[in-house]
CSV table of C-alpha atoms in Angstrom, one decimal:
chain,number,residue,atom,x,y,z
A,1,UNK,CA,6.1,-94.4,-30.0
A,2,UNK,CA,7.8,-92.4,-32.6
A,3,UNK,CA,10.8,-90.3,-31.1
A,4,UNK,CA,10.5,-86.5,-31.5
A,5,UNK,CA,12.8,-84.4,-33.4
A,6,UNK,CA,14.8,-81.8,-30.9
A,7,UNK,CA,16.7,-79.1,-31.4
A,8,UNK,CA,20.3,-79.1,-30.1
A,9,UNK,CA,20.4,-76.7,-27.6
A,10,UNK,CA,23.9,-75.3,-28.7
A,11,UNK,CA,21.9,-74.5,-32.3
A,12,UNK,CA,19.2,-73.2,-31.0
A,13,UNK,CA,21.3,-70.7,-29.2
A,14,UNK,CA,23.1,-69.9,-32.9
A,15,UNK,CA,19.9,-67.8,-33.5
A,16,UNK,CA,15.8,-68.2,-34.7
A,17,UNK,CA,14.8,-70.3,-36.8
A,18,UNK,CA,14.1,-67.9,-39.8
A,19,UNK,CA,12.2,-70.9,-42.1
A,20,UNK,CA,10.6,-74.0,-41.3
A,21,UNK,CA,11.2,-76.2,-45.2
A,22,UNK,CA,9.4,-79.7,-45.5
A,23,UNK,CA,12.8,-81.1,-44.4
A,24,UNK,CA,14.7,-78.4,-42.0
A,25,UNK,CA,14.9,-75.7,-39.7
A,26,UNK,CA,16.6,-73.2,-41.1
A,27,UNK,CA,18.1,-71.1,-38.2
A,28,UNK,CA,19.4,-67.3,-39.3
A,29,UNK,CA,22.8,-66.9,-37.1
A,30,UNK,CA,22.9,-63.8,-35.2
A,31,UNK,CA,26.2,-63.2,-36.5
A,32,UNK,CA,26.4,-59.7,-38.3
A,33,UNK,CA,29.7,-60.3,-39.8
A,34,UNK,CA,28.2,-63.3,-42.2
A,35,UNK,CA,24.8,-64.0,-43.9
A,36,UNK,CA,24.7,-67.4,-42.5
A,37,UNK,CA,22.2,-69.9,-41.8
A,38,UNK,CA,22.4,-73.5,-40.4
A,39,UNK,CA,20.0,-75.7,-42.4
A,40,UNK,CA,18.6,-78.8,-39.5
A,41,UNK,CA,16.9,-81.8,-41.1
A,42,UNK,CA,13.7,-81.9,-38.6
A,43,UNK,CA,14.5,-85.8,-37.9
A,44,UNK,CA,16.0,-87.5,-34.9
A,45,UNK,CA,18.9,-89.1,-34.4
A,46,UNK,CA,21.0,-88.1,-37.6
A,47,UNK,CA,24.2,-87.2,-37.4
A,48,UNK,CA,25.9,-87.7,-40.9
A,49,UNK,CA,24.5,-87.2,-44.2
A,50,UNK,CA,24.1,-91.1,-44.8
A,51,UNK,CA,21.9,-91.4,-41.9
A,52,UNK,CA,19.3,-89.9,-44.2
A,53,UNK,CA,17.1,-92.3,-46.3
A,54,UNK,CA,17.7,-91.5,-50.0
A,55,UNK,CA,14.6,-89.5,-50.7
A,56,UNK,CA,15.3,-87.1,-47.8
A,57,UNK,CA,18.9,-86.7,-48.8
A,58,UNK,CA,17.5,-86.0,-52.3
A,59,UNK,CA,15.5,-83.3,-50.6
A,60,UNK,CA,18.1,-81.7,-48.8
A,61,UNK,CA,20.1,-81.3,-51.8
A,62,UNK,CA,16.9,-79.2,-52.9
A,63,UNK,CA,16.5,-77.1,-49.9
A,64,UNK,CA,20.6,-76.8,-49.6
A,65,UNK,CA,20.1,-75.2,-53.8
A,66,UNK,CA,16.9,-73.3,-52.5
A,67,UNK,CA,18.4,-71.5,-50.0
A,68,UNK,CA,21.6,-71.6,-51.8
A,69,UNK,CA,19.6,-68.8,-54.8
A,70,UNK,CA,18.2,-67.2,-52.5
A,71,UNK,CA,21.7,-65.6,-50.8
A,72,UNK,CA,22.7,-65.4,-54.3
A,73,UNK,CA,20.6,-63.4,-55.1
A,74,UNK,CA,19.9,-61.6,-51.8
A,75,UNK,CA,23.4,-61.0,-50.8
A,76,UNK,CA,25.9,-61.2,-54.0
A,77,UNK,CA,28.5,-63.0,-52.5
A,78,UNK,CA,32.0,-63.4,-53.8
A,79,UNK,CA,31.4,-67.5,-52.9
A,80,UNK,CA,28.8,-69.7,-51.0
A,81,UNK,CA,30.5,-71.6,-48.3
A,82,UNK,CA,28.3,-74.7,-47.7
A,83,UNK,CA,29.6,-77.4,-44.8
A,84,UNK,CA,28.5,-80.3,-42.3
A,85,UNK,CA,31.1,-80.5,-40.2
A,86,UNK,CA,30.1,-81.3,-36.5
A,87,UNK,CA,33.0,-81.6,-34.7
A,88,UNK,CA,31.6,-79.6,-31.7
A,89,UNK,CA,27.9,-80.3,-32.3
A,90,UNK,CA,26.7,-83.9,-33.6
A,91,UNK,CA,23.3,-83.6,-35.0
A,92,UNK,CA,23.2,-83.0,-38.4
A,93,UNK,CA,23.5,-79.7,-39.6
A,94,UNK,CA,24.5,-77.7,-42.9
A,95,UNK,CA,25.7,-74.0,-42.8
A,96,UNK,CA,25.2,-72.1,-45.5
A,97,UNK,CA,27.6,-68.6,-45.4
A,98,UNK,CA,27.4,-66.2,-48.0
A,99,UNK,CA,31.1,-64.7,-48.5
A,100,UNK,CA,32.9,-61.6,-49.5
A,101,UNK,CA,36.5,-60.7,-50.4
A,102,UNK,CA,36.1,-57.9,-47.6
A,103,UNK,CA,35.0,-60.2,-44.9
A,104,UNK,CA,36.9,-60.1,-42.1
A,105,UNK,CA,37.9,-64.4,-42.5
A,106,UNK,CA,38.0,-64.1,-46.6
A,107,UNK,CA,39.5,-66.3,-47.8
A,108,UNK,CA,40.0,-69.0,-45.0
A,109,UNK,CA,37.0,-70.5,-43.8
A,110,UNK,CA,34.4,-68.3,-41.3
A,111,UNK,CA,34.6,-71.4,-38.8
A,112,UNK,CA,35.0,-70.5,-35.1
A,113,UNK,CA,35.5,-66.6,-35.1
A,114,UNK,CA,34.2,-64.4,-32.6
A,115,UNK,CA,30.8,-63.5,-33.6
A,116,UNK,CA,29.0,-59.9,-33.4
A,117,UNK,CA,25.1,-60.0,-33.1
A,118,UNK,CA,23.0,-58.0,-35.4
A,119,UNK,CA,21.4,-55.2,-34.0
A,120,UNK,CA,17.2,-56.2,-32.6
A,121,UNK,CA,15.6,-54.5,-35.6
A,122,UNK,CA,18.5,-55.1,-38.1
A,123,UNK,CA,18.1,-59.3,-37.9
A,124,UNK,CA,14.0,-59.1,-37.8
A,125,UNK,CA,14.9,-57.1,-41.2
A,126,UNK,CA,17.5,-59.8,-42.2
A,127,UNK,CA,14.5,-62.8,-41.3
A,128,UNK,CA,12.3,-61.0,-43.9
A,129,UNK,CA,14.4,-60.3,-46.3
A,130,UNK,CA,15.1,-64.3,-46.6
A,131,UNK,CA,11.6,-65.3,-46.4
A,132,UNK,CA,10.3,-62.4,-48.9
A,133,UNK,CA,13.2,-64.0,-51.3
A,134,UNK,CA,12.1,-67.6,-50.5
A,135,UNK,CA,8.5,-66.3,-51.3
A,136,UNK,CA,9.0,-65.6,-54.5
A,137,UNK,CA,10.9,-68.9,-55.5
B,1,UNK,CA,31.8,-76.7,-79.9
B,2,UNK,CA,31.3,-78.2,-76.3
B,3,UNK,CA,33.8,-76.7,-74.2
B,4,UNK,CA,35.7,-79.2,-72.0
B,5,UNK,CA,36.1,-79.9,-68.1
B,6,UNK,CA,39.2,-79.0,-67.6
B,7,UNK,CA,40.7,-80.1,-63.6
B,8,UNK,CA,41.7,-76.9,-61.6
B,9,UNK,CA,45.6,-76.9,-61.3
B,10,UNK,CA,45.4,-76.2,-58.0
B,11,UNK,CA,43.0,-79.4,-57.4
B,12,UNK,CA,45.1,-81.7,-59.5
B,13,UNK,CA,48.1,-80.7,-57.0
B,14,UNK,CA,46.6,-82.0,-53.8
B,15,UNK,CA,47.0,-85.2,-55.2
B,16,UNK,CA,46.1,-88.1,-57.6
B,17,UNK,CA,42.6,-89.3,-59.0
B,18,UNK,CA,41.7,-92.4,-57.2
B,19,UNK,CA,38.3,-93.0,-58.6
B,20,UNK,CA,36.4,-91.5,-61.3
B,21,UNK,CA,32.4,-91.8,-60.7
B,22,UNK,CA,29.8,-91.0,-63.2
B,23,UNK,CA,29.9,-87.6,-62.1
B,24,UNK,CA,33.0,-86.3,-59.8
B,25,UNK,CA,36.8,-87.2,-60.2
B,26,UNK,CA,38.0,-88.2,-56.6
B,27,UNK,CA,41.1,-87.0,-56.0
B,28,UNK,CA,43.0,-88.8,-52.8
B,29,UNK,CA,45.1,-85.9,-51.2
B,30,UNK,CA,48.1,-86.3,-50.6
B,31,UNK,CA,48.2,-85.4,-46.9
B,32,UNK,CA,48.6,-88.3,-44.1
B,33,UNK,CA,47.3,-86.4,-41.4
B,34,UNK,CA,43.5,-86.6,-42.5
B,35,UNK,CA,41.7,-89.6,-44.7
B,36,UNK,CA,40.6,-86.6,-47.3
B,37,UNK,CA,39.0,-87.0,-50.2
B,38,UNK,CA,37.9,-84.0,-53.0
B,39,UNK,CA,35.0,-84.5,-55.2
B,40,UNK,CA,35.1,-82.5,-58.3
B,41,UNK,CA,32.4,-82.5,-60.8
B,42,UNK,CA,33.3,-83.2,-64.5
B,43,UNK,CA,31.1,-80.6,-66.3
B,44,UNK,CA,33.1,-77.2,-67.2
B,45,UNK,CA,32.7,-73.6,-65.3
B,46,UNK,CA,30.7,-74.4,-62.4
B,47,UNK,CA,31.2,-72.7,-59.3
B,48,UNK,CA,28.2,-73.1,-56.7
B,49,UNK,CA,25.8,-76.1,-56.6
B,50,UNK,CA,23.2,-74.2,-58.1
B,51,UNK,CA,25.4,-73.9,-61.4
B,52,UNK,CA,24.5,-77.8,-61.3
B,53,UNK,CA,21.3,-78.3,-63.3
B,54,UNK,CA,19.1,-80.6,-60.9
B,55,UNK,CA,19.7,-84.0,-62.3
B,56,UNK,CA,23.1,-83.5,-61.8
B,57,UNK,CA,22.8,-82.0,-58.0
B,58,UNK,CA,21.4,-85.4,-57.3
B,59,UNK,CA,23.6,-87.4,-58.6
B,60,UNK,CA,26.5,-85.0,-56.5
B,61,UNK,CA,24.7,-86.4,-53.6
B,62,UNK,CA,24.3,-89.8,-54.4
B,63,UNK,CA,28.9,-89.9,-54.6
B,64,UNK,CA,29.0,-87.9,-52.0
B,65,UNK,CA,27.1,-90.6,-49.9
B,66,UNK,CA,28.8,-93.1,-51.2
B,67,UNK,CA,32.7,-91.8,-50.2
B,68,UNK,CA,30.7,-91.2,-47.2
B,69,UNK,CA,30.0,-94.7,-46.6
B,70,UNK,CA,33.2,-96.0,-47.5
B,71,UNK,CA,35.2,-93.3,-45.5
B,72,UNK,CA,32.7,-94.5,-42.4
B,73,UNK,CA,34.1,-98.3,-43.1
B,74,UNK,CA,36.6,-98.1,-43.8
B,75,UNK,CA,38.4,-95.3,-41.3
B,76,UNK,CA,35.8,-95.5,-38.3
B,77,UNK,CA,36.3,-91.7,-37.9
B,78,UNK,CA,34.5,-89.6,-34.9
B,79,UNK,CA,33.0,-87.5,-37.8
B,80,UNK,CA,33.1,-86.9,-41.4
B,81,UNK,CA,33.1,-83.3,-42.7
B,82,UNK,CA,31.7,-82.6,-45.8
B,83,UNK,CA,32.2,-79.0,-47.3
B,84,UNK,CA,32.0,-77.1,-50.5
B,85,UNK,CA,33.9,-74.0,-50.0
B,86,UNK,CA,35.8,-72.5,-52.9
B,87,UNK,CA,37.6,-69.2,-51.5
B,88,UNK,CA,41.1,-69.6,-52.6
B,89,UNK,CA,39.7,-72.1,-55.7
B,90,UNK,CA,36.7,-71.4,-57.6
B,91,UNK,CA,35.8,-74.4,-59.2
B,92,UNK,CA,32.9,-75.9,-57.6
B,93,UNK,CA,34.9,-79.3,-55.1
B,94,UNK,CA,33.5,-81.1,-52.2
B,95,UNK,CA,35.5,-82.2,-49.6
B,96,UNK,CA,35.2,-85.2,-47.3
B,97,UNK,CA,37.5,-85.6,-44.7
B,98,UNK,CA,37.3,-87.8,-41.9
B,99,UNK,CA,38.1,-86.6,-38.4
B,100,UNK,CA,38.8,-88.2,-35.5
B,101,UNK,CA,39.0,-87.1,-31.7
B,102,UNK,CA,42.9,-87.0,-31.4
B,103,UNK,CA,43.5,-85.3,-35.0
B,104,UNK,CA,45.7,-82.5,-35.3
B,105,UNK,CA,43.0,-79.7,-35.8
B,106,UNK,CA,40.0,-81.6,-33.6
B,107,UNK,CA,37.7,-80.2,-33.2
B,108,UNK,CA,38.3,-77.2,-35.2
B,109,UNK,CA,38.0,-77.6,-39.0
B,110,UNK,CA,40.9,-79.3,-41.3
B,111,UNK,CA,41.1,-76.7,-44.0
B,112,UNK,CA,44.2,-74.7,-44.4
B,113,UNK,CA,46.8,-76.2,-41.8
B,114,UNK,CA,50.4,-77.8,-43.1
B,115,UNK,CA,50.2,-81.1,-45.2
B,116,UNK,CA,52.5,-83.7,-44.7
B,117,UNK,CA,52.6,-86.5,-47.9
B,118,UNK,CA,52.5,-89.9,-47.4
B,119,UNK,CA,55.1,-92.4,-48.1
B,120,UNK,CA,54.6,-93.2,-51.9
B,121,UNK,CA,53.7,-97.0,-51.2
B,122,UNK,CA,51.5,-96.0,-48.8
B,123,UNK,CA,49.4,-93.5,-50.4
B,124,UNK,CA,49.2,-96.2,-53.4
B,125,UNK,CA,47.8,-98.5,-50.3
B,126,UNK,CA,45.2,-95.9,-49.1
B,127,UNK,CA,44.0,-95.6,-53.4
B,128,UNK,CA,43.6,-99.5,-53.5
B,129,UNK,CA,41.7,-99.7,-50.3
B,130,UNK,CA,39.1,-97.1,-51.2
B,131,UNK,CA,38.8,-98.4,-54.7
B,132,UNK,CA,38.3,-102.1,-52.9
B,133,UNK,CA,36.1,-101.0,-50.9
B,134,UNK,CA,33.8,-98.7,-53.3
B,135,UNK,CA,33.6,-102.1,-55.5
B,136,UNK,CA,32.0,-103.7,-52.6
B,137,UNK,CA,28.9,-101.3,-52.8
């Protein structure tokens, strides 16, 4: 019986998944400070980037530079921060944080602040935004 | 004229190129507190992955699973953490550090605390065994 790819609970309650790519999840965190989202290959078990077989590293690289024009171009940033660390959580996962010399971390890293959420309506909008970009890609 | 990589200044002072892969420099830093490793493609004003053209993107992800094998090998750490940030230095750089459960900064991220060198011979030990062991892949 094949095992079942699960969300790690602690993820999950980072925000919705705003994309669902052949590889990952891509969960929109309901942090209104950052456009950030947490890329999660939809595989079992993984925990760092070699646990992937080539050809689905090779595609993460893709959805990591899809994503990656999409907050360029959405959001403008002064820098993409892009990072697997999982420290706190193991199961493989790559945030994605579009970053501006008036954020309120700029420039250290946006690791492990308090987080604001975005108003209901405001991260619907924010979802929409991405997948209308991702659309058109 | 093709225009030159040239190494960031601020790169080349966290420490020495250890190994130079077909695409990245790998500089060792110079900090005893963390195995750490930068990656640092050779190909001139690049910033985000995206500035990669897609051959290239793959190939980034090939060396970066490759240090990540040898850092897993050879240092047994808890975790590795992989990130591309870029705030204080532009120039598109990966770092791979490899964490462990009674580091300094576990489990928050490594970036930005104090460095302490290494003894000279030492840090020319830590160069050899990565080299050794990147020859055995």
């Amino acid at each position: 019986m094949t095992e079942a790819f699960v969300l790690d609970p602690r993820l999950q309650a980072d925000g919705d998944i705003a994309i669902d790519l052949s590889l990952c999840q891509v969960i929109l965190v309901n942090n209104i400070e950052f456009p950030w989202v947490i890329l999660v290959p939809k595989i079992p078990n993984l925990t760092e980037i070699t646990d992937l077989n080539e050809q689905d590293s090779m595609l993460l690289m893709q959805e990591i530079r899809l994503i990656s024009k999409v907050f360029l171009e959405l959001f403008k940033p002064a820098k993409l921060n892009i990072a697997a660390l999982g420290n706190k959580v193991a199961q493989l996962h790559i945030h994605i944080i579009a970053r501006f010399k008036d954020d309120q971390a700029w420039p250290q890293p946006a690791f492990g602040l308090a987080r604001k959420n975005y108003p209901k309506d405001e991260y619907s909008l924010m979802i929409e935004q991405i997948r209308s970009a991702l659309c058109k890609k």
